[in-house]
Structures are given as C-alpha cells and as structure tokens.
Amino acid sequence: MFLATAIVAYDISPGSSLFASEPGQSWNSPSNNFSLSFIQESQNTYFAAVMYNGIPIWKAGGAVNSSASLHFLSNGNLELIVGSRWSTGSILWQSNTAGLGITSASLEDSGNFILKNGGFPVWTTFDNPTDTILPGQNFTVDHVLRCGSYFFRLLRSGEISLRWNDSVVYYTSKGVNNTDNINFTSPSLGMQPVGILSVFDPLLSSPFRMEVATISSTHHLNLVKLIGFCSEGRHRLLVYEFLKNGSLDRFLFTSESEKKVLNWERRYNIALGVARGITYLHEECRDCILHCDIKPENILLDEDYNARISDFGLAKLLNMNDHRHRSMITVRGTRGYLAPEWAANLPITSKADVYSYGMVLLEIISGRRNFEVSSASNNKKFSLWAYEEFEKGNIEGVVDRRVMDDDVDMIQVERAVQVSFWCIQEQPSLRPMMGKVVQMLQGIGDIHKPPPPLAMVEGLVQSAIAISVVSSSERAVMSSLDLA
C-alpha cells in the first residue's frame, strides 16, 4: 500500500506586498509552520526571509533597513526594494520572472515558496537556496549555499566543496578508506577543523572513548591539540585546533605553479618535528600510542611550517608492560604506508609507525609518492629505485629537483636518506625506535649503511616465518645501531 502526502498551499495574489516597518505582516503556509516575512536582527537591520518556527531557512537578498519592502508584482516578478518603490527606491534583489506568465505564488508546508504559471512552478526557493537545505529539497550541480564569506557547492565532478571568500578551499569531498579532515571555518570565528572517522567497528565503541581521553591528555609541540570529540551511533568526530597551512601533501605532491614549494630547511625541520611527535607517542606517554596512519595527509603545518601530527582516528593504545606486541583484528592505515607485518598478519608493534614514518621521510626528501612507478624511476617502485641511486652514490638524484636550486645541506640529505631506508626495513627488528631516529637526524652518532629494503610483496610467507627469528648477523647489526 502506498500513502500519498498532499502538499497544501495558500495562493498569494499578484500585487501583494510585505513591509519591514510593519512586523505583523507575513505570507504563511497552510500549517503556519513556515512564513515569509521581514525579521529584525538589530535596531535597524532586517531580512526578508522564509521562517520555520522562528528560524530563517531562506533569505531574499541581504540586510536592509526599515524602509525595505517585498513586492509580488502583477508582471510576475518578486522584488526586494529599499526605499520608496515609486520614487527613490532601489531594487536590492529580484526573482527575474517578469513576463513568464506567473499568476500566483504560494508557500507550501514543505517550506518551498513557489511562483506559478497556473498550477506549474516557474521559480522556487528550493531551486534558489541561500544557506539552508530542507528535507525533500534537491541540492543539484552548480547550486551554491552562502553563509557570510563561506560558499558550499556541488561540483560537476560530483564532489562537494567548501570555500572561504570563494578562494580558500576548506574542504573537498573525496573517497577515503580511513579518516578525513574537514576545516569548517577559521579560528577567529571560534570553530575548528574536524576529523570524521568513517571506519567503524562496533567492538571498538567503548575503547574509542578511552582512547580519545588518553589522546586528549597528550601535550607536545608536534601533535595537533584535540579540542573535543563526538561519539554518536556509528559516527565518530574528532575536533582539532586550526592550522593555517593545511596538510603536508599539499606542498609535496604539486607543481611550483600550484603551491609554494618547501625549501630543504623547512622539509628537514618538518621531518624532525614529526619524528619527535611520534617519539612522544611511543616512548614518553604513560601508554604507548600507535598512530597507525602516519602519512603526509595527517601531518598539518602551522603558519611557521612547524609539523603537527593529526588524525588519531585509527590510533591504538599499547600497555607499557606489553608495548612490543599487539594483535589487531583489522588492518589500519593507508596503502603505501602500511608495514609488511600488516599484510603477513603478524603482531603489530610501534615499529609499524616507524615504517610509515620512513616512507613519509622518503617523500619529504623526494617530493614523490613512495609507491609511484614512472619512467624516471626505471618503472620500479620509487623506494627501491631510490635505494639503487643511493648505492650508486647519487644522493642528489633522490632529492626533489625543485629544491636543488636552493642551498641544500647534502650532509643532512644523506643522513635523512639513510634514516628513511633503516625505517622501511622489512624486518621490524631492524627498524630503529623513534627516539633513535631523532638522534640520527640530529647528527648524534654515526649512521651505518642500511641494507636494501625488500619489496613488500616479496616472500610474505618466508617473511612470516623469518620475522620472528632474528639471525645472528641481524643481531650484530642491531647491536651496532643500538636500535632497541
């Protein structure tokens, strides 16, 4: 059985008018839940608006004074006029429907105000939204919602975009497999960036609150400050402080014309800052915190380009008494940054984050995605090609060509390249602890030549067996590096 919902409306005749100076006037929907009238926001500031129980959900034009009036003219046009319509008045806004055969108007119980030719709608507020979308209202391509200096629109690509002043992009929708970051507005207006967790495991609902409470108690220069969170039903929201320069990937994987290129000094400071932040999570907190999703998109930059690790939506806690081994029921992270032990279904330790950091460090040096395959890298996975160039002594070949014109400290570059290769070793036991990574980047002690990193797809079965047994030669390497 199908139930039809009738949409009832009262017709408004051409020649009808509303005046800001007469607050009792309104055009109402049949249920009186919606009304079109002038609302007063301050002493001499008014808006012509469709209201729902006192809440404005559509506005005609902008702010006006008490001399304003809204007219439904006999030619079918709807006009917002400031001043006298007959003499000095000026049209602030209009529907541009004159001469289209419009014979009546109505405000429906859906909240839609319609100009009609007979029984057929010619112009509607639903087709011309301002700052609100109502149930049953379609939001189609090229429609724009405006709130102050913010613009929200549906692009022809199918993505939704939020911009400030029609220039600064705060958010563009995209497919994600873990979390996404959204900047709603600027800190001067009191709102903050929000991370929305789209991966949900009902078994983790209770630990989620405990983890957020733990993360919110962390305080470090290189961690984004967690302002608050929401856990409702299947939805998880994390609210972070606002950082002006956005995420690191916007600076690394783009052309010179699209974005300002980071010079080597800033890149090295960012790499060091991220290492310090992960060290704090792993070694200086009461519980060892595994981030599980270290990647450039989750590294935010403040106005001075200081790095802040963000997006703890996938983070897990390890008890300090058992912080080296932890089994997890689902793979967490992003393709290209996952440690091999995830694929081999082996115990996950803090060394998984070390692997991810190594890949990020290599990207900071090169300005290229670690999983990129191109003719420039002889059609090999970039990390493997980079090691071959390192073996040949061609360190400059690994560095982002966009920074080579600057004063690049090649000693720092070589140190960073070697550290990255130690971090992406397939055997977790060969990867250094993050505290050791910080020391190596700071130039404390010598860095031994790293062995070649194996491709993640090579010999997973053999890796699963060998990963739990460290050979005597590996023990010697570990001892010389003092990794643990």
Coordinates of C-alpha atoms in Angstrom, one line a residue:
M1 CA 0.0 0.0 0.0
F2 CA 1.3 3.4 -0.9
L3 CA 0.4 6.5 1.0
A4 CA 0.5 9.9 -0.8
T5 CA 1.4 13.0 1.1
A6 CA -0.6 16.0 -0.1
I7 CA 1.2 19.3 -0.3
V8 CA -1.2 22.1 0.7
A9 CA -0.6 25.8 0.0
Y10 CA -2.5 29.1 0.0
D11 CA -2.3 31.2 -3.1
I12 CA -0.8 34.7 -2.9
S13 CA -2.2 37.1 -5.5
P14 CA 0.0 39.5 -7.6
G15 CA 0.1 42.9 -6.1
S16 CA 0.7 41.6 -2.6
S17 CA 3.4 43.3 -0.5
L18 CA 5.3 43.0 2.8
F19 CA 6.9 45.9 4.6
A20 CA 9.8 45.8 7.1
S21 CA 8.1 48.7 9.0
E22 CA 5.1 46.5 9.7
P23 CA 6.4 43.4 11.5
G24 CA 3.0 41.8 11.8
Q25 CA 2.7 41.1 8.1
S26 CA 3.6 37.6 6.7
W27 CA 2.7 35.1 4.0
N28 CA 2.1 31.8 5.7
S29 CA 2.0 28.1 4.8
P30 CA -1.3 26.2 5.5
S31 CA 0.1 24.7 8.7
N32 CA 1.6 28.1 9.8
N33 CA 4.9 26.2 10.4
F34 CA 6.5 28.3 7.6
S35 CA 6.1 32.0 6.9
L36 CA 7.7 34.6 4.7
S37 CA 8.1 38.0 6.4
F38 CA 10.6 40.6 7.5
I39 CA 12.7 39.7 10.6
Q40 CA 14.6 42.2 12.6
E41 CA 18.1 41.2 13.6
S42 CA 19.2 44.5 15.2
Q43 CA 18.0 48.0 15.7
N44 CA 17.8 48.9 12.0
T45 CA 18.7 45.7 10.3
Y46 CA 16.1 43.5 8.6
F47 CA 15.9 40.5 6.3
A48 CA 13.1 39.2 4.1
A49 CA 13.1 35.5 5.0
V50 CA 11.2 32.3 4.9
M51 CA 11.0 31.2 8.6
Y52 CA 10.4 27.8 10.2
N53 CA 9.2 28.3 13.8
G54 CA 11.2 31.5 14.1
I55 CA 14.4 30.1 12.3
P56 CA 15.3 31.7 9.0
I57 CA 15.8 29.0 6.3
W58 CA 15.9 31.2 3.2
K59 CA 16.6 34.9 2.6
A60 CA 15.9 37.3 -0.3
G61 CA 19.0 39.4 -0.9
G62 CA 21.0 40.8 2.0
A63 CA 20.4 43.0 5.0
V64 CA 18.0 46.0 4.6
N65 CA 16.7 48.9 6.8
S66 CA 13.2 49.6 7.9
S67 CA 12.3 51.3 4.6
A68 CA 12.5 47.9 2.7
S69 CA 9.6 46.1 1.2
L70 CA 8.9 42.9 -0.7
H71 CA 6.5 43.0 -3.7
F72 CA 4.9 40.3 -5.7
L73 CA 4.2 42.4 -8.9
S74 CA 1.5 41.9 -11.4
N75 CA 4.1 41.1 -14.1
G76 CA 5.2 38.1 -12.1
N77 CA 8.4 39.5 -10.6
L78 CA 9.2 39.2 -6.9
E79 CA 11.3 42.3 -5.9
L80 CA 13.0 43.4 -2.7
I81 CA 13.1 47.2 -2.7
V82 CA 14.9 49.6 -0.3
G83 CA 13.2 53.0 0.0
S84 CA 10.0 54.0 -1.8
R85 CA 9.0 51.8 -4.7
W86 CA 7.6 54.8 -6.6
S87 CA 10.4 57.4 -6.2
T88 CA 13.8 56.9 -4.7
G89 CA 13.7 53.2 -4.0
S90 CA 16.2 50.8 -5.5
I91 CA 15.8 47.1 -6.3
L92 CA 18.2 45.1 -4.0
W93 CA 17.1 41.6 -5.2
Q94 CA 14.6 40.1 -7.6
S95 CA 13.5 36.8 -8.9
N96 CA 13.8 37.8 -12.6
T97 CA 10.5 36.2 -13.5
A98 CA 8.7 39.1 -15.2
G99 CA 6.9 38.2 -18.4
L100 CA 6.8 34.4 -17.6
G101 CA 3.1 34.2 -17.2
I102 CA 3.1 33.9 -13.4
T103 CA -0.4 34.2 -12.0
S104 CA 0.1 33.3 -8.3
A105 CA 2.5 32.4 -5.5
S106 CA 2.3 30.1 -2.5
L107 CA 4.3 29.0 0.5
E108 CA 4.0 25.2 0.9
D109 CA 4.1 23.2 4.0
S110 CA 7.5 21.9 2.8
G111 CA 8.9 25.4 3.2
N112 CA 9.1 25.9 -0.5
F113 CA 8.0 29.3 -1.8
I114 CA 6.8 29.0 -5.4
L115 CA 5.9 31.4 -8.2
K116 CA 3.4 29.6 -10.5
N117 CA 2.0 29.8 -14.0
G118 CA -1.4 28.3 -13.4
G119 CA -0.6 25.2 -11.5
F120 CA 3.0 24.8 -12.8
P121 CA 6.0 26.1 -10.8
V122 CA 8.2 28.6 -12.6
W123 CA 10.5 29.7 -9.8
T124 CA 11.0 28.2 -6.3
T125 CA 13.2 28.9 -3.3
F126 CA 14.1 25.2 -3.3
D127 CA 15.8 25.8 -6.7
N128 CA 17.5 29.0 -5.4
P129 CA 18.8 28.1 -2.0
T130 CA 20.7 30.6 0.2
D131 CA 22.2 29.0 3.3
T132 CA 19.9 26.0 4.2
I133 CA 18.8 22.7 2.7
L134 CA 15.4 21.3 3.8
P135 CA 14.1 17.7 3.8
G136 CA 12.8 16.9 0.3
Q137 CA 14.9 19.7 -1.3
N138 CA 17.3 18.7 -4.0
F139 CA 20.8 20.1 -4.0
T140 CA 22.0 20.0 -7.6
V141 CA 25.1 20.7 -9.6
D142 CA 26.2 24.4 -9.5
H143 CA 23.9 25.4 -6.7
V144 CA 25.6 27.4 -4.0
L145 CA 24.9 27.8 -0.3
R146 CA 26.3 31.0 1.2
C147 CA 26.8 31.9 4.8
G148 CA 28.8 35.1 5.3
S149 CA 32.1 34.6 3.3
Y150 CA 31.6 30.9 3.0
F151 CA 30.5 29.1 -0.1
F152 CA 29.2 25.5 -0.2
R153 CA 28.6 24.0 -3.7
L154 CA 28.1 20.7 -5.5
L155 CA 30.7 20.5 -8.3
R156 CA 30.1 18.9 -11.7
S157 CA 32.7 16.2 -10.7
G158 CA 30.2 15.1 -8.1
E159 CA 32.3 16.4 -5.2
I160 CA 31.1 18.9 -2.7
S161 CA 33.3 21.9 -1.9
L162 CA 33.5 24.4 0.9
R163 CA 35.4 27.7 0.2
W164 CA 36.0 30.9 2.1
N165 CA 35.8 34.1 0.2
D166 CA 35.3 32.0 -3.0
S167 CA 39.1 31.4 -2.9
V168 CA 40.5 29.4 0.0
V169 CA 39.4 25.8 -0.2
Y170 CA 38.4 24.4 3.2
Y171 CA 37.1 21.1 2.2
T172 CA 36.5 19.0 -0.9
S173 CA 34.8 15.6 -0.6
K174 CA 36.6 12.5 -1.8
G175 CA 36.6 8.8 -1.3
V176 CA 38.5 7.7 1.8
N177 CA 39.3 4.4 3.5
N178 CA 40.1 5.6 7.0
T179 CA 39.6 9.2 8.1
D180 CA 39.1 12.6 6.5
N181 CA 39.8 16.1 7.7
I182 CA 37.4 18.9 7.4
N183 CA 38.0 22.6 8.1
F184 CA 34.7 24.2 8.8
T185 CA 35.9 27.8 9.4
S186 CA 38.6 29.9 10.8
P187 CA 39.7 30.2 14.4
S188 CA 38.7 33.8 14.6
L189 CA 35.1 32.6 14.4
G190 CA 35.6 30.1 17.1
M191 CA 35.2 26.9 15.1
Q192 CA 37.8 24.2 14.4
P193 CA 38.9 21.6 11.8
V194 CA 37.1 18.3 12.3
G195 CA 38.3 14.8 11.6
I196 CA 35.4 12.4 10.7
L197 CA 36.1 8.7 11.3
S198 CA 34.4 6.7 8.6
V199 CA 35.7 3.3 9.5
F200 CA 33.6 1.9 12.3
D201 CA 34.0 -1.3 14.3
P202 CA 31.2 -1.9 16.9
L203 CA 33.6 -3.8 19.0
L204 CA 35.7 -0.7 19.5
S205 CA 32.9 1.7 20.6
S206 CA 33.8 1.6 24.3
P207 CA 37.6 1.7 23.8
F208 CA 37.1 4.7 21.5
R209 CA 36.1 7.0 24.4
M210 CA 39.0 5.7 26.5
E211 CA 41.5 6.3 23.6
V212 CA 40.2 9.8 23.0
A213 CA 40.5 10.6 26.7
T214 CA 44.1 9.4 26.6
I215 CA 45.0 11.3 23.4
S216 CA 43.4 14.5 24.7
S217 CA 45.7 14.4 27.7
T218 CA 48.8 14.4 25.5
H219 CA 50.7 17.7 25.1
H220 CA 53.5 18.1 22.6
L221 CA 54.6 20.8 20.2
N222 CA 54.4 18.4 17.3
L223 CA 50.9 17.0 18.0
V224 CA 47.7 18.7 17.0
K225 CA 45.7 19.7 20.0
L226 CA 42.5 17.7 20.4
I227 CA 39.7 20.1 21.3
G228 CA 36.9 17.6 21.7
F229 CA 35.1 14.6 20.2
C230 CA 31.6 13.2 19.5
S231 CA 30.6 9.5 19.6
E232 CA 27.0 9.0 18.5
G233 CA 25.7 5.9 16.9
R234 CA 28.0 4.9 14.1
H235 CA 29.6 8.3 13.8
R236 CA 32.9 9.4 15.3
L237 CA 34.1 13.1 15.2
L238 CA 37.4 14.5 16.5
V239 CA 37.8 18.2 16.7
Y240 CA 41.3 19.6 16.3
E241 CA 42.9 23.1 16.6
F242 CA 43.1 25.1 13.4
L243 CA 46.4 25.1 11.5
K244 CA 46.7 27.7 8.7
N245 CA 48.9 25.9 6.2
G246 CA 46.9 22.7 5.9
S247 CA 48.4 19.3 5.3
L248 CA 51.9 18.4 4.1
D249 CA 50.8 16.6 1.0
R250 CA 49.5 19.9 -0.5
F251 CA 53.1 21.1 -0.6
L252 CA 55.0 17.9 -1.6
F253 CA 52.9 16.5 -4.4
T254 CA 52.2 19.5 -6.5
S255 CA 53.8 21.7 -9.1
E256 CA 55.6 25.0 -8.5
S257 CA 52.7 26.9 -10.1
E258 CA 50.1 25.3 -7.8
K259 CA 51.7 25.8 -4.4
K260 CA 54.7 27.3 -2.7
V261 CA 57.5 24.7 -2.7
L262 CA 59.0 23.9 0.7
N263 CA 62.7 24.6 0.8
W264 CA 65.1 22.0 2.2
E265 CA 65.5 23.6 5.6
R266 CA 61.7 23.5 6.2
R267 CA 61.5 20.0 4.9
Y268 CA 64.2 18.8 7.3
N269 CA 62.6 20.6 10.3
I270 CA 59.2 19.1 9.4
A271 CA 60.8 15.6 9.3
L272 CA 62.5 16.2 12.6
G273 CA 59.3 17.5 14.1
V274 CA 57.2 14.5 13.0
A275 CA 59.9 12.2 14.4
R276 CA 59.8 14.0 17.8
G277 CA 56.0 13.8 17.8
I278 CA 56.0 10.0 17.2
T279 CA 58.7 9.5 19.8
Y280 CA 56.5 11.2 22.3
L281 CA 53.6 8.9 21.4
H282 CA 55.7 5.8 21.6
E283 CA 58.2 6.4 24.4
E284 CA 57.1 9.3 26.6
C285 CA 53.4 8.8 27.2
R286 CA 52.0 6.7 30.1
D287 CA 50.8 4.2 27.5
C288 CA 52.5 3.6 24.1
I289 CA 50.2 5.1 21.5
L290 CA 50.4 3.7 18.0
H291 CA 49.1 6.2 15.4
C292 CA 48.6 3.6 12.7
D293 CA 48.2 6.1 9.9
I294 CA 51.3 8.2 9.6
K295 CA 51.1 9.9 6.1
P296 CA 51.6 13.4 4.7
E297 CA 47.8 14.0 4.7
N298 CA 47.9 13.6 8.5
I299 CA 50.8 16.0 9.1
L300 CA 49.5 19.5 9.4
L301 CA 51.6 22.7 9.3
D302 CA 51.1 25.9 11.3
E303 CA 51.8 29.4 10.0
D304 CA 55.5 28.9 10.6
Y305 CA 55.5 25.4 8.9
N306 CA 56.0 23.5 12.2
A307 CA 54.7 20.0 11.8
R308 CA 51.8 18.7 13.9
I309 CA 50.7 15.1 13.7
S310 CA 46.9 14.8 13.4
D311 CA 44.0 12.4 12.9
F312 CA 44.2 9.9 15.7
G313 CA 41.0 8.2 14.5
L314 CA 42.8 4.9 13.9
A315 CA 45.2 5.1 16.9
K316 CA 45.6 2.2 19.3
L317 CA 46.9 2.0 22.9
L318 CA 49.5 -0.5 24.0
N319 CA 50.1 -1.1 27.7
M320 CA 53.7 -0.2 28.5
N321 CA 54.2 -3.6 30.1
D322 CA 53.3 -5.2 26.7
H323 CA 54.1 -2.5 24.2
R324 CA 56.1 -4.5 21.8
H325 CA 53.4 -6.9 20.7
R326 CA 49.7 -6.4 19.9
S327 CA 47.3 -8.3 17.7
M328 CA 44.7 -6.2 15.9
I329 CA 41.6 -7.7 14.2
T330 CA 41.6 -5.3 11.2
V331 CA 44.3 -3.7 9.1
R332 CA 44.6 0.0 9.9
G333 CA 46.3 2.6 7.7
T334 CA 46.8 3.7 4.1
R335 CA 48.2 1.9 1.1
G336 CA 51.8 2.8 0.6
Y337 CA 52.5 3.4 4.2
L338 CA 51.5 0.0 5.7
A339 CA 54.3 -2.0 7.3
P340 CA 54.7 -5.6 5.9
E341 CA 53.6 -7.2 9.1
W342 CA 50.1 -5.9 8.5
A343 CA 49.9 -8.0 5.3
A344 CA 51.5 -11.0 6.9
N345 CA 49.0 -10.9 9.8
L346 CA 51.8 -10.7 12.4
P347 CA 52.0 -8.9 15.7
I348 CA 51.8 -5.1 15.4
T349 CA 54.3 -3.1 17.4
S350 CA 55.4 0.5 17.5
K351 CA 57.8 -0.4 14.6
A352 CA 54.7 -0.3 12.3
D353 CA 54.6 3.5 12.8
V354 CA 58.4 3.6 12.2
Y355 CA 57.9 2.0 8.8
S356 CA 55.2 4.6 7.9
Y357 CA 57.5 7.4 9.0
G358 CA 60.3 6.1 6.8
M359 CA 58.0 6.2 3.8
V360 CA 56.9 9.8 4.7
L361 CA 60.6 10.8 5.2
L362 CA 61.5 9.5 1.7
E363 CA 58.6 11.5 0.3
I364 CA 59.7 14.7 2.1
I365 CA 63.1 14.3 0.5
S366 CA 61.9 13.4 -3.0
G367 CA 58.6 15.2 -3.3
R368 CA 57.2 12.0 -4.9
R369 CA 54.8 9.3 -3.6
N370 CA 56.7 6.3 -2.3
F371 CA 54.6 3.9 -4.4
E372 CA 55.0 5.9 -7.6
V373 CA 56.2 4.0 -10.6
S374 CA 57.4 6.0 -13.6
S375 CA 59.9 6.0 -16.4
A376 CA 62.1 8.4 -14.2
S377 CA 62.5 5.5 -11.7
N378 CA 63.0 2.9 -14.5
N379 CA 59.5 1.7 -13.9
K380 CA 60.4 0.4 -10.4
K381 CA 58.7 1.2 -7.1
F382 CA 60.2 4.5 -6.1
S383 CA 61.6 3.4 -2.7
L384 CA 63.5 0.6 -4.4
W385 CA 64.8 2.8 -7.2
A386 CA 65.9 5.4 -4.6
Y387 CA 68.0 2.8 -2.8
E388 CA 69.7 1.8 -6.0
E389 CA 70.6 5.5 -6.6
F390 CA 71.9 5.7 -3.0
E391 CA 74.0 2.6 -3.7
K392 CA 75.5 4.3 -6.7
G393 CA 76.3 7.4 -4.6
N394 CA 73.8 9.5 -6.5
I395 CA 72.1 11.1 -3.5
E396 CA 71.2 14.2 -5.4
G397 CA 69.1 12.1 -7.8
V398 CA 66.8 11.2 -4.9
V399 CA 66.2 14.8 -3.8
D400 CA 63.2 16.8 -5.1
R401 CA 64.6 18.7 -8.1
R402 CA 62.5 21.8 -7.1
V403 CA 64.8 22.4 -4.1
M404 CA 68.1 21.7 -5.7
D405 CA 68.5 25.3 -6.8
D406 CA 68.4 26.3 -3.1
D407 CA 71.2 26.0 -0.6
V408 CA 70.7 22.3 0.2
D409 CA 72.8 20.7 3.0
M410 CA 73.8 17.5 1.4
I411 CA 75.1 16.1 4.7
Q412 CA 71.6 16.4 6.1
V413 CA 70.2 14.9 2.9
E414 CA 72.4 11.8 3.1
R415 CA 71.6 11.4 6.8
A416 CA 67.9 11.6 6.1
V417 CA 68.1 9.2 3.1
Q418 CA 69.9 6.6 5.2
V419 CA 67.4 7.0 8.1
S420 CA 64.5 6.5 5.7
F421 CA 66.0 3.2 4.5
W422 CA 66.5 2.0 8.0
C423 CA 62.9 2.8 8.9
I424 CA 61.5 0.9 5.9
Q425 CA 63.3 -2.4 6.6
E426 CA 61.0 -5.3 6.1
Q427 CA 62.1 -6.9 9.4
P428 CA 60.6 -4.8 12.3
S429 CA 63.6 -5.8 14.4
L430 CA 65.9 -3.9 12.0
R431 CA 64.0 -0.7 12.3
P432 CA 65.1 1.8 14.9
M433 CA 63.0 3.1 17.7
M434 CA 61.7 6.6 17.0
G435 CA 63.9 8.1 19.8
K436 CA 66.9 6.7 17.9
V437 CA 65.6 8.2 14.6
V438 CA 65.5 11.7 16.2
Q439 CA 69.1 11.3 17.4
M440 CA 70.3 10.1 13.9
L441 CA 68.5 13.1 12.2
Q442 CA 70.2 15.4 14.7
G443 CA 73.6 14.0 13.8
I444 CA 74.2 12.3 17.1
G445 CA 76.4 9.3 16.4
D446 CA 77.3 7.6 13.1
I447 CA 74.7 6.0 10.8
H448 CA 75.7 2.7 9.4
K449 CA 74.9 1.9 5.8
P450 CA 71.4 0.4 5.7
P451 CA 70.7 -2.9 4.0
P452 CA 68.5 -2.8 0.9
P453 CA 64.7 -2.7 1.8
L454 CA 62.9 -5.7 0.4
A455 CA 59.7 -5.2 -1.7
M456 CA 56.7 -5.7 0.4
V457 CA 55.2 -8.2 -2.0
E458 CA 58.3 -10.4 -2.0
G459 CA 58.2 -13.6 0.0
L460 CA 55.4 -12.8 2.5
V461 CA 55.3 -16.4 3.6
Q462 CA 59.1 -16.5 4.2
S463 CA 58.8 -13.2 6.0
A464 CA 56.1 -14.5 8.3
I465 CA 58.5 -17.2 9.4
A466 CA 61.7 -15.2 9.4
I467 CA 60.2 -12.2 11.1
S468 CA 60.0 -14.0 14.5
V469 CA 63.6 -15.3 14.3
V470 CA 66.4 -12.8 14.2
S471 CA 69.6 -14.2 12.8
S472 CA 72.9 -13.8 14.4
S473 CA 74.0 -11.4 11.7
E474 CA 70.9 -9.3 12.3
R475 CA 71.6 -9.2 16.0
A476 CA 75.1 -7.9 15.2
V477 CA 73.6 -5.1 13.1
M478 CA 71.1 -4.3 15.8
S479 CA 73.8 -4.1 18.4
S480 CA 75.9 -1.8 16.3
L481 CA 73.0 0.6 15.8
D482 CA 71.6 0.3 19.4
L483 CA 68.1 0.2 17.8
A484 CA 66.0 -1.0 20.7

